[in-house]
């Protein structure tokens, strides 16, 4: 019988400022109860700030780029699988793609402890897995609140078994309802309240059945309302390149492949004619488009463009340098030319518009599946025109609003939490301690 358990509750797309507002209005009484003896901080997620890739740090203690998962869609460059890219008509997230890809990476936390996973797409090694079968129905019939109720029902069922040291549950309704309705819609706020209500039941069970428990409530990314869709596909076509894009992936001699993630970031790949001149042409064209934010490319160094501004990032072992070339795209000019560690850069960037940008941009380019060009949209815009139902909110970029996430824990810890990867270390420490 297990007497000590971690309950990891992932509120997909939950925003700190909305939690703050609802707490202040007294609408999240169970969360408020946890906070009386617990901690509440804002930490940084990862790039892309998208469901799936942004879950990797929690369960592997690594960035998505280091697990070769740079988004939810990409193009395989290897000769053998070159035509495959991302081909499912639904989503890589809902199949077993992540877990298969993670087979080559180090162990997940599920493999270290006796674990169960409820609706979470990353569940490699969990002793008990409940797949999100209701996800598709919820997508079609918009029954997301029922999906979350079901998830909490399963969580309670697993808790009663007293078999698992770690139970991970994903709640999808905040993210999904925000995409459909906008982030502050009453239906979205009701999803936060529903979560709180169900949390109360979990707390009661924990108090009754376990000697000790660690409750972690966090999120994978924020969301911002979208008022305009940039037709990136059309813009690239107008540059004269032949292009294919999800969901029409058939390979028939195109020049470019476009793969978006979270709607606010996209990888662009050259299938052929990858020359510096072509890369430059596309970069120049995109940097003049209203709503396009950052354009990232990599040769020996990483290049960052924002409108007419330009900077580079260099990496040497575990240190990074930012050098402003023209203007200051990331707003870090005061530290231009300095070599700093990843944690120092976290501190330096924490008040900028792009928290942890240096480390996050560097990590995504460590994946050989990353695009030749990576694009992000400004808040308020996204990069897709075709989406059913239409998206009214987006995420995926490096902006503060997308990459900052809340983490609420029912205990006080001495460990410093900067990023979602640190939550992995916290869980290990708690379960390893006698
Ligand atoms: Zn998400
Ligand atoms: Zn989403």
PDB file of N, CA, C and O in Angstrom, residues 12-61:
ATOM      1  N   UNK A  12      -4.343  22.409 -18.707  1.00  0.00           N
ATOM      2  CA  UNK A  12      -3.848  22.806 -20.021  1.00  0.00           C
ATOM      3  C   UNK A  12      -4.262  24.244 -20.355  1.00  0.00           C
ATOM      4  O   UNK A  12      -5.445  24.560 -20.412  1.00  0.00           O
ATOM      5  N   UNK A  13      -3.263  25.097 -20.557  1.00  0.00           N
ATOM      6  CA  UNK A  13      -3.551  26.469 -20.976  1.00  0.00           C
ATOM      7  C   UNK A  13      -3.978  27.421 -19.864  1.00  0.00           C
ATOM      8  O   UNK A  13      -4.408  28.543 -20.160  1.00  0.00           O
ATOM      9  N   UNK A  14      -3.844  27.012 -18.590  1.00  0.00           N
ATOM     10  CA  UNK A  14      -4.280  27.902 -17.489  1.00  0.00           C
ATOM     11  C   UNK A  14      -3.327  29.089 -17.351  1.00  0.00           C
ATOM     12  O   UNK A  14      -2.125  28.941 -17.472  1.00  0.00           O
ATOM     13  N   UNK A  15      -3.883  30.249 -17.099  1.00  0.00           N
ATOM     14  CA  UNK A  15      -3.082  31.475 -16.987  1.00  0.00           C
ATOM     15  C   UNK A  15      -3.070  31.974 -15.551  1.00  0.00           C
ATOM     16  O   UNK A  15      -4.109  32.009 -14.889  1.00  0.00           O
ATOM     17  N   UNK A  16      -1.899  32.419 -15.101  1.00  0.00           N
ATOM     18  CA  UNK A  16      -1.762  32.935 -13.726  1.00  0.00           C
ATOM     19  C   UNK A  16      -2.690  34.113 -13.475  1.00  0.00           C
ATOM     20  O   UNK A  16      -3.313  34.199 -12.411  1.00  0.00           O
ATOM     21  N   UNK A  17      -2.791  35.036 -14.443  1.00  0.00           N
ATOM     22  CA  UNK A  17      -3.580  36.246 -14.174  1.00  0.00           C
ATOM     23  C   UNK A  17      -5.067  35.909 -14.003  1.00  0.00           C
ATOM     24  O   UNK A  17      -5.760  36.533 -13.204  1.00  0.00           O
ATOM     25  N   UNK A  18      -5.535  34.879 -14.709  1.00  0.00           N
ATOM     26  CA  UNK A  18      -6.948  34.488 -14.556  1.00  0.00           C
ATOM     27  C   UNK A  18      -7.146  33.782 -13.210  1.00  0.00           C
ATOM     28  O   UNK A  18      -8.135  34.023 -12.505  1.00  0.00           O
ATOM     29  N   UNK A  19      -6.175  32.945 -12.837  1.00  0.00           N
ATOM     30  CA  UNK A  19      -6.251  32.299 -11.515  1.00  0.00           C
ATOM     31  C   UNK A  19      -6.268  33.372 -10.423  1.00  0.00           C
ATOM     32  O   UNK A  19      -7.078  33.321  -9.491  1.00  0.00           O
ATOM     33  N   UNK A  20      -5.392  34.368 -10.561  1.00  0.00           N
ATOM     34  CA  UNK A  20      -5.331  35.458  -9.568  1.00  0.00           C
ATOM     35  C   UNK A  20      -6.690  36.150  -9.430  1.00  0.00           C
ATOM     36  O   UNK A  20      -7.161  36.410  -8.327  1.00  0.00           O
ATOM     37  N   UNK A  21      -7.269  36.436 -10.585  1.00  0.00           N
ATOM     38  CA  UNK A  21      -8.544  37.168 -10.575  1.00  0.00           C
ATOM     39  C   UNK A  21      -9.642  36.322  -9.904  1.00  0.00           C
ATOM     40  O   UNK A  21     -10.383  36.806  -9.053  1.00  0.00           O
ATOM     41  N   UNK A  22      -9.686  35.048 -10.273  1.00  0.00           N
ATOM     42  CA  UNK A  22     -10.726  34.175  -9.710  1.00  0.00           C
ATOM     43  C   UNK A  22     -10.484  33.929  -8.218  1.00  0.00           C
ATOM     44  O   UNK A  22     -11.434  33.830  -7.437  1.00  0.00           O
ATOM     45  N   UNK A  23      -9.213  33.862  -7.826  1.00  0.00           N
ATOM     46  CA  UNK A  23      -8.898  33.707  -6.398  1.00  0.00           C
ATOM     47  C   UNK A  23      -9.372  34.952  -5.633  1.00  0.00           C
ATOM     48  O   UNK A  23      -9.997  34.840  -4.576  1.00  0.00           O
ATOM     49  N   UNK A  24      -9.064  36.121  -6.202  1.00  0.00           N
ATOM     50  CA  UNK A  24      -9.454  37.379  -5.542  1.00  0.00           C
ATOM     51  C   UNK A  24     -10.979  37.488  -5.418  1.00  0.00           C
ATOM     52  O   UNK A  24     -11.495  38.034  -4.443  1.00  0.00           O
ATOM     53  N   UNK A  25     -11.700  36.936  -6.383  1.00  0.00           N
ATOM     54  CA  UNK A  25     -13.170  36.979  -6.353  1.00  0.00           C
ATOM     55  C   UNK A  25     -13.768  35.843  -5.506  1.00  0.00           C
ATOM     56  O   UNK A  25     -14.994  35.669  -5.474  1.00  0.00           O
ATOM     57  N   UNK A  26     -12.904  35.036  -4.923  1.00  0.00           N
ATOM     58  CA  UNK A  26     -13.382  33.930  -4.075  1.00  0.00           C
ATOM     59  C   UNK A  26     -13.996  32.784  -4.863  1.00  0.00           C
ATOM     60  O   UNK A  26     -14.791  31.996  -4.329  1.00  0.00           O
ATOM     61  N   UNK A  27     -13.624  32.677  -6.152  1.00  0.00           N
ATOM     62  CA  UNK A  27     -14.264  31.642  -6.987  1.00  0.00           C
ATOM     63  C   UNK A  27     -13.459  30.342  -7.042  1.00  0.00           C
ATOM     64  O   UNK A  27     -13.860  29.399  -7.718  1.00  0.00           O
ATOM     65  N   UNK A  28     -12.283  30.320  -6.377  1.00  0.00           N
ATOM     66  CA  UNK A  28     -11.480  29.083  -6.356  1.00  0.00           C
ATOM     67  C   UNK A  28     -11.143  28.729  -4.899  1.00  0.00           C
ATOM     68  O   UNK A  28      -9.982  28.765  -4.478  1.00  0.00           O
ATOM     69  N   UNK A  29     -12.168  28.388  -4.101  1.00  0.00           N
ATOM     70  CA  UNK A  29     -11.932  28.215  -2.660  1.00  0.00           C
ATOM     71  C   UNK A  29     -10.972  27.075  -2.316  1.00  0.00           C
ATOM     72  O   UNK A  29     -10.213  27.181  -1.353  1.00  0.00           O
ATOM     73  N   UNK A  30     -10.981  26.007  -3.104  1.00  0.00           N
ATOM     74  CA  UNK A  30     -10.104  24.867  -2.779  1.00  0.00           C
ATOM     75  C   UNK A  30      -8.645  25.169  -3.106  1.00  0.00           C
ATOM     76  O   UNK A  30      -7.737  24.733  -2.393  1.00  0.00           O
ATOM     77  N   UNK A  31      -8.425  25.913  -4.177  1.00  0.00           N
ATOM     78  CA  UNK A  31      -7.074  26.353  -4.510  1.00  0.00           C
ATOM     79  C   UNK A  31      -6.569  27.301  -3.411  1.00  0.00           C
ATOM     80  O   UNK A  31      -5.415  27.236  -2.985  1.00  0.00           O
ATOM     81  N   UNK A  32      -7.465  28.174  -2.948  1.00  0.00           N
ATOM     82  CA  UNK A  32      -7.097  29.115  -1.879  1.00  0.00           C
ATOM     83  C   UNK A  32      -6.680  28.352  -0.619  1.00  0.00           C
ATOM     84  O   UNK A  32      -5.730  28.725   0.069  1.00  0.00           O
ATOM     85  N   UNK A  33      -7.378  27.254  -0.358  1.00  0.00           N
ATOM     86  CA  UNK A  33      -7.073  26.427   0.818  1.00  0.00           C
ATOM     87  C   UNK A  33      -5.656  25.862   0.707  1.00  0.00           C
ATOM     88  O   UNK A  33      -4.889  25.860   1.663  1.00  0.00           O
ATOM     89  N   UNK A  34      -5.307  25.377  -0.502  1.00  0.00           N
ATOM     90  CA  UNK A  34      -3.971  24.824  -0.733  1.00  0.00           C
ATOM     91  C   UNK A  34      -2.913  25.906  -0.503  1.00  0.00           C
ATOM     92  O   UNK A  34      -1.848  25.653   0.063  1.00  0.00           O
ATOM     93  N   UNK A  35      -3.227  27.105  -0.911  1.00  0.00           N
ATOM     94  CA  UNK A  35      -2.232  28.181  -0.850  1.00  0.00           C
ATOM     95  C   UNK A  35      -1.937  28.636   0.578  1.00  0.00           C
ATOM     96  O   UNK A  35      -0.910  29.256   0.815  1.00  0.00           O
ATOM     97  N   UNK A  36      -2.823  28.322   1.522  1.00  0.00           N
ATOM     98  CA  UNK A  36      -2.585  28.745   2.898  1.00  0.00           C
ATOM     99  C   UNK A  36      -1.282  28.162   3.435  1.00  0.00           C
ATOM    100  O   UNK A  36      -0.547  28.821   4.147  1.00  0.00           O
ATOM    101  N   UNK A  37      -0.980  26.910   3.072  1.00  0.00           N
ATOM    102  CA  UNK A  37       0.287  26.302   3.516  1.00  0.00           C
ATOM    103  C   UNK A  37       1.204  25.961   2.351  1.00  0.00           C
ATOM    104  O   UNK A  37       2.173  25.251   2.517  1.00  0.00           O
ATOM    105  N   UNK A  38       0.845  26.440   1.186  1.00  0.00           N
ATOM    106  CA  UNK A  38       1.619  26.035   0.012  1.00  0.00           C
ATOM    107  C   UNK A  38       2.333  27.188  -0.656  1.00  0.00           C
ATOM    108  O   UNK A  38       2.564  28.236  -0.045  1.00  0.00           O
ATOM    109  N   UNK A  39       2.699  26.964  -1.908  1.00  0.00           N
ATOM    110  CA  UNK A  39       3.422  27.993  -2.661  1.00  0.00           C
ATOM    111  C   UNK A  39       2.749  28.197  -4.021  1.00  0.00           C
ATOM    112  O   UNK A  39       2.154  27.282  -4.574  1.00  0.00           O
ATOM    113  N   UNK A  40       2.913  29.409  -4.529  1.00  0.00           N
ATOM    114  CA  UNK A  40       2.344  29.756  -5.824  1.00  0.00           C
ATOM    115  C   UNK A  40       3.378  30.587  -6.553  1.00  0.00           C
ATOM    116  O   UNK A  40       3.750  31.658  -6.090  1.00  0.00           O
ATOM    117  N   UNK A  41       3.902  30.075  -7.651  1.00  0.00           N
ATOM    118  CA  UNK A  41       4.871  30.869  -8.400  1.00  0.00           C
ATOM    119  C   UNK A  41       4.556  30.850  -9.881  1.00  0.00           C
ATOM    120  O   UNK A  41       3.801  30.013 -10.368  1.00  0.00           O
ATOM    121  N   UNK A  42       5.202  31.803 -10.575  1.00  0.00           N
ATOM    122  CA  UNK A  42       5.087  31.843 -12.024  1.00  0.00           C
ATOM    123  C   UNK A  42       6.445  31.403 -12.562  1.00  0.00           C
ATOM    124  O   UNK A  42       7.472  31.964 -12.189  1.00  0.00           O
ATOM    125  N   UNK A  43       6.436  30.384 -13.399  1.00  0.00           N
ATOM    126  CA  UNK A  43       7.693  29.853 -13.942  1.00  0.00           C
ATOM    127  C   UNK A  43       7.596  29.873 -15.467  1.00  0.00           C
ATOM    128  O   UNK A  43       6.560  30.235 -16.022  1.00  0.00           O
ATOM    129  N   UNK A  44       8.683  29.484 -16.140  1.00  0.00           N
ATOM    130  CA  UNK A  44       8.626  29.492 -17.606  1.00  0.00           C
ATOM    131  C   UNK A  44       8.509  28.074 -18.150  1.00  0.00           C
ATOM    132  O   UNK A  44       9.125  27.137 -17.642  1.00  0.00           O
ATOM    133  N   UNK A  45       7.708  27.969 -19.196  1.00  0.00           N
ATOM    134  CA  UNK A  45       7.543  26.691 -19.889  1.00  0.00           C
ATOM    135  C   UNK A  45       8.632  26.591 -20.955  1.00  0.00           C
ATOM    136  O   UNK A  45       9.757  27.048 -20.730  1.00  0.00           O
ATOM    137  N   UNK A  46       8.329  26.049 -22.089  1.00  0.00           N
ATOM    138  CA  UNK A  46       9.368  25.819 -23.083  1.00  0.00           C
ATOM    139  C   UNK A  46       8.864  26.225 -24.461  1.00  0.00           C
ATOM    140  O   UNK A  46       7.704  26.625 -24.613  1.00  0.00           O
ATOM    141  N   UNK A  47       9.730  26.135 -25.460  1.00  0.00           N
ATOM    142  CA  UNK A  47       9.388  26.533 -26.837  1.00  0.00           C
ATOM    143  C   UNK A  47       9.457  25.306 -27.733  1.00  0.00           C
ATOM    144  O   UNK A  47      10.475  24.629 -27.747  1.00  0.00           O
ATOM    145  N   UNK A  48       8.385  24.945 -28.488  1.00  0.00           N
ATOM    146  CA  UNK A  48       7.169  25.710 -28.608  1.00  0.00           C
ATOM    147  C   UNK A  48       6.260  25.541 -27.387  1.00  0.00           C
ATOM    148  O   UNK A  48       6.186  24.451 -26.817  1.00  0.00           O
ATOM    149  N   UNK A  49       5.576  26.613 -27.032  1.00  0.00           N
ATOM    150  CA  UNK A  49       4.681  26.591 -25.866  1.00  0.00           C
ATOM    151  C   UNK A  49       3.352  25.957 -26.307  1.00  0.00           C
ATOM    152  O   UNK A  49       2.331  26.632 -26.433  1.00  0.00           O
ATOM    153  N   UNK A  50       3.432  24.655 -26.538  1.00  0.00           N
ATOM    154  CA  UNK A  50       2.336  23.927 -27.172  1.00  0.00           C
ATOM    155  C   UNK A  50       2.099  22.601 -26.461  1.00  0.00           C
ATOM    156  O   UNK A  50       3.051  21.930 -26.063  1.00  0.00           O
ATOM    157  N   UNK A  51       0.836  22.221 -26.331  1.00  0.00           N
ATOM    158  CA  UNK A  51       0.464  20.945 -25.706  1.00  0.00           C
ATOM    159  C   UNK A  51       1.262  19.812 -26.342  1.00  0.00           C
ATOM    160  O   UNK A  51       1.316  19.701 -27.557  1.00  0.00           O
ATOM    161  N   UNK A  52       1.845  18.987 -25.524  1.00  0.00           N
ATOM    162  CA  UNK A  52       2.688  17.890 -26.030  1.00  0.00           C
ATOM    163  C   UNK A  52       4.147  18.226 -25.833  1.00  0.00           C
ATOM    164  O   UNK A  52       4.722  17.849 -24.801  1.00  0.00           O
ATOM    165  N   UNK A  53       4.758  18.989 -26.758  1.00  0.00           N
ATOM    166  CA  UNK A  53       6.163  19.350 -26.552  1.00  0.00           C
ATOM    167  C   UNK A  53       6.386  20.021 -25.185  1.00  0.00           C
ATOM    168  O   UNK A  53       7.372  19.739 -24.500  1.00  0.00           O
ATOM    169  N   UNK A  54       5.443  20.874 -24.789  1.00  0.00           N
ATOM    170  CA  UNK A  54       5.613  21.587 -23.519  1.00  0.00           C
ATOM    171  C   UNK A  54       5.333  20.706 -22.297  1.00  0.00           C
ATOM    172  O   UNK A  54       5.499  21.152 -21.164  1.00  0.00           O
ATOM    173  N   UNK A  55       4.936  19.444 -22.515  1.00  0.00           N
ATOM    174  CA  UNK A  55       4.758  18.527 -21.379  1.00  0.00           C
ATOM    175  C   UNK A  55       6.056  17.760 -21.091  1.00  0.00           C
ATOM    176  O   UNK A  55       6.206  17.164 -20.028  1.00  0.00           O
ATOM    177  N   UNK A  56       6.942  17.735 -22.073  1.00  0.00           N
ATOM    178  CA  UNK A  56       8.173  16.934 -21.944  1.00  0.00           C
ATOM    179  C   UNK A  56       9.015  17.327 -20.724  1.00  0.00           C
ATOM    180  O   UNK A  56       9.472  16.450 -19.992  1.00  0.00           O
ATOM    181  N   UNK A  57       9.225  18.630 -20.459  1.00  0.00           N
ATOM    182  CA  UNK A  57      10.048  18.982 -19.293  1.00  0.00           C
ATOM    183  C   UNK A  57       9.532  18.384 -17.972  1.00  0.00           C
ATOM    184  O   UNK A  57      10.325  17.944 -17.141  1.00  0.00           O
ATOM    185  N   UNK A  58       8.214  18.332 -17.800  1.00  0.00           N
ATOM    186  CA  UNK A  58       7.659  17.798 -16.549  1.00  0.00           C
ATOM    187  C   UNK A  58       8.031  16.321 -16.361  1.00  0.00           C
ATOM    188  O   UNK A  58       8.342  15.876 -15.260  1.00  0.00           O
ATOM    189  N   UNK A  59       7.964  15.565 -17.443  1.00  0.00           N
ATOM    190  CA  UNK A  59       8.063  14.108 -17.291  1.00  0.00           C
ATOM    191  C   UNK A  59       9.441  13.544 -17.618  1.00  0.00           C
ATOM    192  O   UNK A  59       9.744  12.413 -17.279  1.00  0.00           O
ATOM    193  N   UNK A  60      10.279  14.343 -18.284  1.00  0.00           N
ATOM    194  CA  UNK A  60      11.639  13.874 -18.581  1.00  0.00           C
ATOM    195  C   UNK A  60      12.728  14.784 -18.019  1.00  0.00           C
ATOM    196  O   UNK A  60      13.902  14.410 -18.029  1.00  0.00           O
ATOM    197  N   UNK A  61      12.350  15.965 -17.569  1.00  0.00           N
ATOM    198  CA  UNK A  61      13.367  16.899 -17.088  1.00  0.00           C
ATOM    199  C   UNK A  61      14.244  17.401 -18.222  1.00  0.00           C
ATOM    200  O   UNK A  61      15.396  17.764 -18.009  1.00  0.00           O
TER     201      UNK A  61
END
